[in-house]
Short mmCIF file of C-alpha atoms and ligand atoms in Angstrom, two decimals:
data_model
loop_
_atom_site.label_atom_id
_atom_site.label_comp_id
_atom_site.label_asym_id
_atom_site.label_seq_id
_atom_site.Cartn_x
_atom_site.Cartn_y
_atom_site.Cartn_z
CA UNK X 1 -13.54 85.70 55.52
CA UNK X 2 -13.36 82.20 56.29
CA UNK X 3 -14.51 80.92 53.77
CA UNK X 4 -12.44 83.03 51.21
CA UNK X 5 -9.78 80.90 52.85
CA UNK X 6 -10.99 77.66 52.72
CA UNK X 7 -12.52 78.47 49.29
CA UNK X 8 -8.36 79.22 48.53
CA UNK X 9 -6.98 76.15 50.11
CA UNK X 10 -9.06 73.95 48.47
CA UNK X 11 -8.20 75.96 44.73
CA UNK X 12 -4.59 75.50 45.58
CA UNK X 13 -4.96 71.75 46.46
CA UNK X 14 -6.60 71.37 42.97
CA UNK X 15 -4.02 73.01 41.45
CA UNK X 16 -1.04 70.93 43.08
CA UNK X 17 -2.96 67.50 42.42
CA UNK X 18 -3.67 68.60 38.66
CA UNK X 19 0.36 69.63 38.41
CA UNK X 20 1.15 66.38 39.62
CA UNK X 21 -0.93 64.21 37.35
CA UNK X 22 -0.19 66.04 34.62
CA UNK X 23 3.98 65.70 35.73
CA UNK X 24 2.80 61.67 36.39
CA UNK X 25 1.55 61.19 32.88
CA UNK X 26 4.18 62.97 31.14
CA UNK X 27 7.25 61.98 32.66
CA UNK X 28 5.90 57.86 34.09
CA UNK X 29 7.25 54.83 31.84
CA UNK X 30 5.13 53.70 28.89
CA UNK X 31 2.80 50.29 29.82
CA UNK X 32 4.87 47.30 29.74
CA UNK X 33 3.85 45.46 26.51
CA UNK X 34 2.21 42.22 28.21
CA UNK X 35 3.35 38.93 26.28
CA UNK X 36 0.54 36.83 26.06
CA UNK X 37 -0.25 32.99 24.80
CA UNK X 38 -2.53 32.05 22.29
CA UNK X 39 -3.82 28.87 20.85
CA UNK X 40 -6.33 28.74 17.87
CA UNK X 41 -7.48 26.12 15.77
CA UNK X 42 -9.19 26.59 11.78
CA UNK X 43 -9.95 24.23 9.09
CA UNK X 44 -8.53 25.06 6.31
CA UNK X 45 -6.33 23.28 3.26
CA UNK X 46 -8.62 20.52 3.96
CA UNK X 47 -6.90 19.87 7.81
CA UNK X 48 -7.19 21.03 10.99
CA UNK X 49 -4.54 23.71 11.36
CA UNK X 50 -3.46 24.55 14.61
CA UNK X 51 -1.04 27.72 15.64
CA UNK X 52 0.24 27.91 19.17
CA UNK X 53 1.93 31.38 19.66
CA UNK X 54 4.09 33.18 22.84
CA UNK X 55 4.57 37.11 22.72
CA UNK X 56 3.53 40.30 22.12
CA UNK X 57 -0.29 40.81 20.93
CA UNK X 58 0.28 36.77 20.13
CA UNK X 59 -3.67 37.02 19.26
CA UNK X 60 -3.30 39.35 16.23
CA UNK X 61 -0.07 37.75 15.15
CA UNK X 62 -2.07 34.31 15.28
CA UNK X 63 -4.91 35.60 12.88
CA UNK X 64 -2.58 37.35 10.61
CA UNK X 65 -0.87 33.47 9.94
CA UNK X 66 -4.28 32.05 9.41
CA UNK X 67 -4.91 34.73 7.08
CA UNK X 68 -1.72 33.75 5.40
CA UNK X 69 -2.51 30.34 4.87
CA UNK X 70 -6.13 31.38 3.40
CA UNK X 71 -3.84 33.36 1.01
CA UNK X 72 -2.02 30.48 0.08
CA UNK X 73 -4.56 28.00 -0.28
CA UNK X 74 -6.41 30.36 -2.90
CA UNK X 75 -3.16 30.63 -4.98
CA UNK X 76 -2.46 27.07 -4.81
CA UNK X 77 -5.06 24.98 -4.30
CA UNK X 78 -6.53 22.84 -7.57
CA UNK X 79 -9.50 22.53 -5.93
CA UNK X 80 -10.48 25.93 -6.10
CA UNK X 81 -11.44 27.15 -9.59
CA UNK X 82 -10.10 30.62 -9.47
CA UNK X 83 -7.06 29.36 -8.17
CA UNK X 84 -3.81 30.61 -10.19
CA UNK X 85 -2.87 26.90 -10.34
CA UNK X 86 -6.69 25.95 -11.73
CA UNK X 87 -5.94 29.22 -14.26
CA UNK X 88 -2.58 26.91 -15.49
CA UNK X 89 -4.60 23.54 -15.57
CA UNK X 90 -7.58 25.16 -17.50
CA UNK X 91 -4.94 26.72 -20.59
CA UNK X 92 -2.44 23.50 -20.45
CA UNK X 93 -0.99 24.05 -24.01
CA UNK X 94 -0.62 27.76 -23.44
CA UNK X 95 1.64 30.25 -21.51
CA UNK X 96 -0.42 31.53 -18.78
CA UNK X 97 1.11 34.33 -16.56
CA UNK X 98 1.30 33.91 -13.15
CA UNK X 99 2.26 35.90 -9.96
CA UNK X 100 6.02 35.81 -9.28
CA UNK X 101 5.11 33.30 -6.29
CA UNK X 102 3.58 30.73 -7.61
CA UNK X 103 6.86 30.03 -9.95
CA UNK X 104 8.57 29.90 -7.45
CA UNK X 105 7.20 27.27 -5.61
CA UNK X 106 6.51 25.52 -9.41
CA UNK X 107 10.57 25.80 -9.93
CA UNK X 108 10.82 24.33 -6.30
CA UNK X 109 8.96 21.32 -6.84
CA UNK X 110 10.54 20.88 -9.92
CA UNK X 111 13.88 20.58 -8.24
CA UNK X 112 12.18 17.89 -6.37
CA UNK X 113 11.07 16.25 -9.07
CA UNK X 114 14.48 15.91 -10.89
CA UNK X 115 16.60 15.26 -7.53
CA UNK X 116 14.14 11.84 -7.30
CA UNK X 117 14.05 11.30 -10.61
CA UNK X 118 10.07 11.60 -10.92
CA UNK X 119 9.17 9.98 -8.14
CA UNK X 120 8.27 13.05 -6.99
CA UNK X 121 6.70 14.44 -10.35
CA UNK X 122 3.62 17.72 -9.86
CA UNK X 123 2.40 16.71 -13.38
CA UNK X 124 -0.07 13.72 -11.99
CA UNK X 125 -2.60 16.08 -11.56
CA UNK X 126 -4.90 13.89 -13.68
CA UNK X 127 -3.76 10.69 -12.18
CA UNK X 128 -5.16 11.92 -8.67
CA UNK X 129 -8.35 13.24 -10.28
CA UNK X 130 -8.79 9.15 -11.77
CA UNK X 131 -8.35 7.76 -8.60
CA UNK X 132 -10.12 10.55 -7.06
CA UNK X 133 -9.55 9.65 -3.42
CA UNK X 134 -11.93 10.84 -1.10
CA UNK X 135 -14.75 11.96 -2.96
CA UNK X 136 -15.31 8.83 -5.40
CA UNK X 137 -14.33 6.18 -2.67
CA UNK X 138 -13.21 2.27 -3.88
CA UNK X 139 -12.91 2.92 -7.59
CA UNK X 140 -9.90 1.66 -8.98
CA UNK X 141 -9.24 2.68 -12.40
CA UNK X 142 -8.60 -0.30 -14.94
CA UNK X 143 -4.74 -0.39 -16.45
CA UNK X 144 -5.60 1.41 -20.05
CA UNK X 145 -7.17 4.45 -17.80
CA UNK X 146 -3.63 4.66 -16.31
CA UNK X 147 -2.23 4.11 -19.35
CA UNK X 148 -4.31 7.44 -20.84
CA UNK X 149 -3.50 10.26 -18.28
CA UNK X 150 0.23 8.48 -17.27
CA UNK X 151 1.21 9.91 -21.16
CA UNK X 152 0.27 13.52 -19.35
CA UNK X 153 2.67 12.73 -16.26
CA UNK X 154 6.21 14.13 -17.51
CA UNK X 155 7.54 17.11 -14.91
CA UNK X 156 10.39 17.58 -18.00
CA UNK X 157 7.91 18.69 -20.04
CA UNK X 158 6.71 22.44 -17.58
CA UNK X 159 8.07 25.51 -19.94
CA UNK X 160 9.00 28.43 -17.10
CA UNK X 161 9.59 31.30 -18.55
CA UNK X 162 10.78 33.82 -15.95
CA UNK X 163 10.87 36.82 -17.37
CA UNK X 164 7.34 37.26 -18.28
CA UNK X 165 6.35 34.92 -15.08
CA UNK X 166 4.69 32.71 -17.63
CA UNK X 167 4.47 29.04 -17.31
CA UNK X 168 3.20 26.52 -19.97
CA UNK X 169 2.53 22.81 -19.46
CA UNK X 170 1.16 20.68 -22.39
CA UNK X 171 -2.34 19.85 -23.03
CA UNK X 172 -3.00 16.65 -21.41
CA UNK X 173 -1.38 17.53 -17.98
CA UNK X 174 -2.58 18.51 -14.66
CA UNK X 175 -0.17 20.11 -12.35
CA UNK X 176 -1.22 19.41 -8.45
CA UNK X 177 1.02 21.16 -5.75
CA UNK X 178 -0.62 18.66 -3.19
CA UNK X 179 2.61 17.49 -2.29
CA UNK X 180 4.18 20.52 -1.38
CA UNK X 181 1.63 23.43 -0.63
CA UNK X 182 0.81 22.39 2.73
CA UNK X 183 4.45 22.73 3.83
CA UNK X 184 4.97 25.96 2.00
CA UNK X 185 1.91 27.39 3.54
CA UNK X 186 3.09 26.37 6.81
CA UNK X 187 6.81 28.19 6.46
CA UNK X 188 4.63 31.26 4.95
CA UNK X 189 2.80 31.69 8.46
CA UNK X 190 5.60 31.00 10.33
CA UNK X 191 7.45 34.13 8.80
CA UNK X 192 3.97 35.95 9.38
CA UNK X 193 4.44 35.17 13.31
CA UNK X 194 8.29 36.28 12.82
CA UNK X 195 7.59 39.29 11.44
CA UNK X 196 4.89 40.04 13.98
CA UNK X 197 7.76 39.84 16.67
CA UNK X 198 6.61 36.59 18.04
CA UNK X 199 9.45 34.14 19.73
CA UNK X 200 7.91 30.86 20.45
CA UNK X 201 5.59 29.51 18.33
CA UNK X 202 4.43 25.96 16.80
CA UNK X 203 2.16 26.09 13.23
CA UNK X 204 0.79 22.96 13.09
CA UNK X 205 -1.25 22.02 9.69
CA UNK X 206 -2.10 18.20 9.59
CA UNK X 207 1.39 16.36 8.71
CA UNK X 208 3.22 19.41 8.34
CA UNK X 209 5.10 21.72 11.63
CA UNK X 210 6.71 24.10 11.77
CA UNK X 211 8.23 25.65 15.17
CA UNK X 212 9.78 29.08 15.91
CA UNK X 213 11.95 29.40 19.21
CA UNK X 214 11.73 27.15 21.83
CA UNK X 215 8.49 26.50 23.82
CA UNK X 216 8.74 29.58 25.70
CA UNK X 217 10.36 27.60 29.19
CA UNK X 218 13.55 27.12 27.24
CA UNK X 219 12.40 23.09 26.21
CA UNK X 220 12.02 22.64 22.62
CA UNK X 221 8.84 21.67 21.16
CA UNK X 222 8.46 17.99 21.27
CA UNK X 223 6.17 16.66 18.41
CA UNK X 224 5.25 12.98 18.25
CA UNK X 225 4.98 10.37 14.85
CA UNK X 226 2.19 8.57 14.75
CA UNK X 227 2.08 4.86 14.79
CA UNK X 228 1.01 4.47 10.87
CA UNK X 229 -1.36 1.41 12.28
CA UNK X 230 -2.68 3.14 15.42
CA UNK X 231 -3.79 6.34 15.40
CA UNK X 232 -3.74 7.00 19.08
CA UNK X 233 -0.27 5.68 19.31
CA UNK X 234 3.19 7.34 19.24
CA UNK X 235 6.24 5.78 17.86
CA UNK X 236 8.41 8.21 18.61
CA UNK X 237 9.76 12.24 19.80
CA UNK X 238 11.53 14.48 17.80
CA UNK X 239 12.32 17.80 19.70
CA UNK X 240 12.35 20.78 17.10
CA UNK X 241 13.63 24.56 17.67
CA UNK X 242 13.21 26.82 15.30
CA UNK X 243 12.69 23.77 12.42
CA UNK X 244 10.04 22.03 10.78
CA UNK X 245 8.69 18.09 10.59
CA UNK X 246 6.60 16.68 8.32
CA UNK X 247 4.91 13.07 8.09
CA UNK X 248 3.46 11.51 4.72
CA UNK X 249 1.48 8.24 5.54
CA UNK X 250 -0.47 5.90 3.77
CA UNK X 251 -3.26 6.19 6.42
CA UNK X 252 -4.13 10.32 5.51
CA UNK X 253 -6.50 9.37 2.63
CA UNK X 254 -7.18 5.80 1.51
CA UNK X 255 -9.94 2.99 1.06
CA UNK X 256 -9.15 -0.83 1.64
CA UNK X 257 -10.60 -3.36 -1.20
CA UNK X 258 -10.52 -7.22 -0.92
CA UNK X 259 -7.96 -6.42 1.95
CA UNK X 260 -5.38 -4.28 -0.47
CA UNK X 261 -4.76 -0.74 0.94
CA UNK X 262 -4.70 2.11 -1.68
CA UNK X 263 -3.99 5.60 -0.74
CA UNK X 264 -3.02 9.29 -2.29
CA UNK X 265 0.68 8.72 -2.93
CA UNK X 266 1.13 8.25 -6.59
CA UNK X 267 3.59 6.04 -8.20
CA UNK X 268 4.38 8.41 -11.24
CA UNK X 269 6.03 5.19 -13.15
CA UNK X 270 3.09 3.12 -12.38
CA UNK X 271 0.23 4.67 -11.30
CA UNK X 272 -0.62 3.23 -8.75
CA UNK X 273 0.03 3.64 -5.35
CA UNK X 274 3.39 3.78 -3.73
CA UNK X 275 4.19 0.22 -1.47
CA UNK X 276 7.35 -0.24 -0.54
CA UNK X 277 6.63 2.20 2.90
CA UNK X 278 4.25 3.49 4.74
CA UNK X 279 5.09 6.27 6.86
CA UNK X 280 7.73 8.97 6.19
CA UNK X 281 8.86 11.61 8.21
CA UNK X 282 11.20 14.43 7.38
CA UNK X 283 13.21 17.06 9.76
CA UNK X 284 13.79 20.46 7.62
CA UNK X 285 14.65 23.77 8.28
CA UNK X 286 11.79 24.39 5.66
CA UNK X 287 8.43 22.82 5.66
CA UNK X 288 7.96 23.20 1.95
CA UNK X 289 11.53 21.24 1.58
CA UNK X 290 10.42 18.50 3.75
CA UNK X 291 6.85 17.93 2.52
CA UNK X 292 8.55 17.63 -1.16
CA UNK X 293 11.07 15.35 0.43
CA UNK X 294 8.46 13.34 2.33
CA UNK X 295 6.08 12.47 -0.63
CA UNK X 296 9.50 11.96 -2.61
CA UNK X 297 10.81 9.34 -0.06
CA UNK X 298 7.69 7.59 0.44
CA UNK X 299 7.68 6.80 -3.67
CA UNK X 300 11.29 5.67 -3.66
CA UNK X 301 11.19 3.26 -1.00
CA UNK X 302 12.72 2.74 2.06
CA UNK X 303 15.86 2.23 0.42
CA UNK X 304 16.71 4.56 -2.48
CA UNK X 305 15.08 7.00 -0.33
CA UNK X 306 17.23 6.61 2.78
CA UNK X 307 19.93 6.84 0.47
CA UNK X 308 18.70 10.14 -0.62
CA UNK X 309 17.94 11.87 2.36
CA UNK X 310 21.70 10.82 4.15
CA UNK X 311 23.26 12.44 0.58
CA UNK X 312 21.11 15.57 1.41
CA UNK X 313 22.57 18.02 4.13
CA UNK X 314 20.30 19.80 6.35
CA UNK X 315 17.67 16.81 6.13
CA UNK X 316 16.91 13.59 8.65
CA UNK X 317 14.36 10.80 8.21
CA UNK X 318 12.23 8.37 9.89
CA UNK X 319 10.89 5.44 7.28
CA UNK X 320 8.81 2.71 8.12
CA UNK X 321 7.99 0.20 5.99
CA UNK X 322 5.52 -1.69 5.07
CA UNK X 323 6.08 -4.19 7.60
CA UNK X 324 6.42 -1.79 10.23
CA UNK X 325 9.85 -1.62 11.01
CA UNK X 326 11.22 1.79 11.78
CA UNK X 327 14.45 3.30 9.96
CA UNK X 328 16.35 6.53 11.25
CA UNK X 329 19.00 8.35 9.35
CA UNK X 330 22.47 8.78 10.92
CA UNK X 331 21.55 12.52 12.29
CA UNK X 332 18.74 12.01 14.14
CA UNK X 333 19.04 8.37 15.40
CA UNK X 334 20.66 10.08 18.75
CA UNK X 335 17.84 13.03 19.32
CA UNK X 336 14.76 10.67 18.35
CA UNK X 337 13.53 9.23 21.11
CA UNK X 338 11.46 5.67 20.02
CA UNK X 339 8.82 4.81 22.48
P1 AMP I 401 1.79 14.26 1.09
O1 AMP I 401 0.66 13.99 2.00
O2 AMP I 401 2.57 15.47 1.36
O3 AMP I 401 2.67 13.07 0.86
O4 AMP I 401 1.17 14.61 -0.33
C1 AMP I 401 0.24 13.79 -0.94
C2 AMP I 401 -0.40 14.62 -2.01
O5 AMP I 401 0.57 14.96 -3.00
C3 AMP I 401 -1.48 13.87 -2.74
O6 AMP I 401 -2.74 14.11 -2.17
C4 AMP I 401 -1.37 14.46 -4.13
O7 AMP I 401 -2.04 15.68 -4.19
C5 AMP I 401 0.10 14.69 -4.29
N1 AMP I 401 0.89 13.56 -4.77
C6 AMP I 401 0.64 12.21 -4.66
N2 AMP I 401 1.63 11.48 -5.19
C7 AMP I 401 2.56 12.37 -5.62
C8 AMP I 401 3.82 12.25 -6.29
N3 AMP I 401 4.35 11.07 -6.57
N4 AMP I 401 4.46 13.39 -6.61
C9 AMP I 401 3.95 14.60 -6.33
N5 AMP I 401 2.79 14.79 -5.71
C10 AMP I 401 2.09 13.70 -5.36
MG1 MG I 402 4.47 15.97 0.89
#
């Protein structure tokens, strides 16, 4: 008899405890999505590219902008020989059709390239390839080798045909996005980390940053130029929310002969490298703007290219020139902080 009881009270305790789980699980609040931090370095578009993101599954979001930037740098990169930009190169003389993002970023740079009147010019593709910096160190090509592949150099001369997404540049040229990609890549993962819901982030891909949000304690991201003669040293702090920085120097690729520095940024008139500066930094809302701008400015000279960036709305610049003295545009001189 006893036990019949027991056996009872113990069914009915069951019962009450499974009611109540089962009324916990249904009717409890969802998880709170935790908002995490991640940091993650890759190599890729020949650079160390860093991402730094705050939010929700901020992991994921990360790899999904590296993945990004791998999608980028197979679309754009000359280097690669399946490239869409290698597939131009290879049938220069013919219309080649492309994806509708790659003319894009062609009509882009060729904005650049007639707002500095060529000093900015993506037909030098063959010009780089003579000087060949990097892989065929010290060789400096003689004047009548310049002379050859500087009759290729002509951004007027890239046929876009939009319709058809089919572009066309003559036989002879070389189109090389070098000057832009990196930046464009760089705004491509940001929207990545955007779209993935994240609010504080900083993409940073060699020269080229870009920043969502604010750090994530309310301070904006501070990023530092680098002393163009010491590479441990700052010269200054730019705080960024939500835009982009981006540094061409004459110290990223070079080689020094009989005490003459010459490094990857092309003199389109001359052909040979650009001297009048040596460091050029550019605030942007886009990366892609300010890497065109950067590479732009650092061929025009501390002058013409001041001139250029105060005429331009939306962009700020920090020169120095080649005998190290720094040069701020009229926006920025009050945020920059020189060290
Ligand atoms: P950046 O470091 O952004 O200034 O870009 C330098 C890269 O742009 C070089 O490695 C070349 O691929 C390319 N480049 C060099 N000179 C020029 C130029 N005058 N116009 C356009 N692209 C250039
Ligand atoms: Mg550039």
């Amino acid at each position: 008899m006893k036990k019949q009881i027991y056996l009872r009270v113990i069914i009915g305790l069951l019962l009450i405890a499974g009611l109540v789980f089962a009324y916990a699980s249904v009717f409890s609040e969802p998880e709170e999505p935790v908002i995490t931090s991640t940091q993650k370095t890759r190599f890729m578009m020949d650079t160390a590219v860093e991402i730094r993101a705050i939010g929700i599954d901020s992991a994921e979001a990360v790899d999904q902008a590296f993945a990004e930037i791998g999608r980028i740098e197979q679309l754009f990169s000359r280097h690669l020989s399946d490239s869409e930009i290698s597939s131009i190169n290879n049938q220069a003389g013919n219309w080649v059709t492309v994806s509708p993002e790659v003319i894009q970023l062609i009509e882009t740079s060729l904005e650049y390239c007639k707002l500095s009147d060529g000093a900015f010019d993506i037909t030098l593709g063959n010009l780089i390839e003579l000087w060949d910096f990097g892989a065929n160190e010290n060789y400096i090509p003689n004047a009548t080798e310049i002379e050859a592949v500087l009759i290729g150099v002509d951004y007027n001369k890239v046929s876009i045909d939009k319709e058809r997404n089919a572009i066309k540049i003559p036989s002879g040229s070389m189109i090389d996005l070098g000057g832009i990609a990196k930046g464009y890549a760089v705004d491509r993962s940001r929207n990545v980390l955007r779209d993935a819901g994240i609010e504080h982030a900083m993409i940073f891909g060699g020269g080229d940053i870009a920043t969502i949000g604010t750090k994530g304690d309310g301070s904006p991201w501070r990023v530092g130029i680098q002393d163009p003669r010491e590479s441990t040293q700052l010269l200054g702090i730019i705080p960024l929310i939500n835009n982009t920085i981006v540094t061409s120097g004459d110290y990223e690729r070079f080689f020094i002969k009989d005490g003459v520095r010459f490094h990857h940024i092309l003199d389109p008139h001359t052909g040979y490298p650009a001297r009048d500066v040596i460091s050029v930094t550019i605030v942007a809302d886009f990366a892609a703007d300010g890497d065109a701008l950067s590479t732009a400015v650092f061929v025009l000279g501390r002058k013409a290219g001041l001139e250029l960036v105060e005429s331009l709305a939306g962009f700020e610049a920090v020169i120095v020139d080649d005998e190290g003295e720094i040069w701020v545009s009229s926006g920025l001189k009050n945020i920059i902080v020189l060290l």
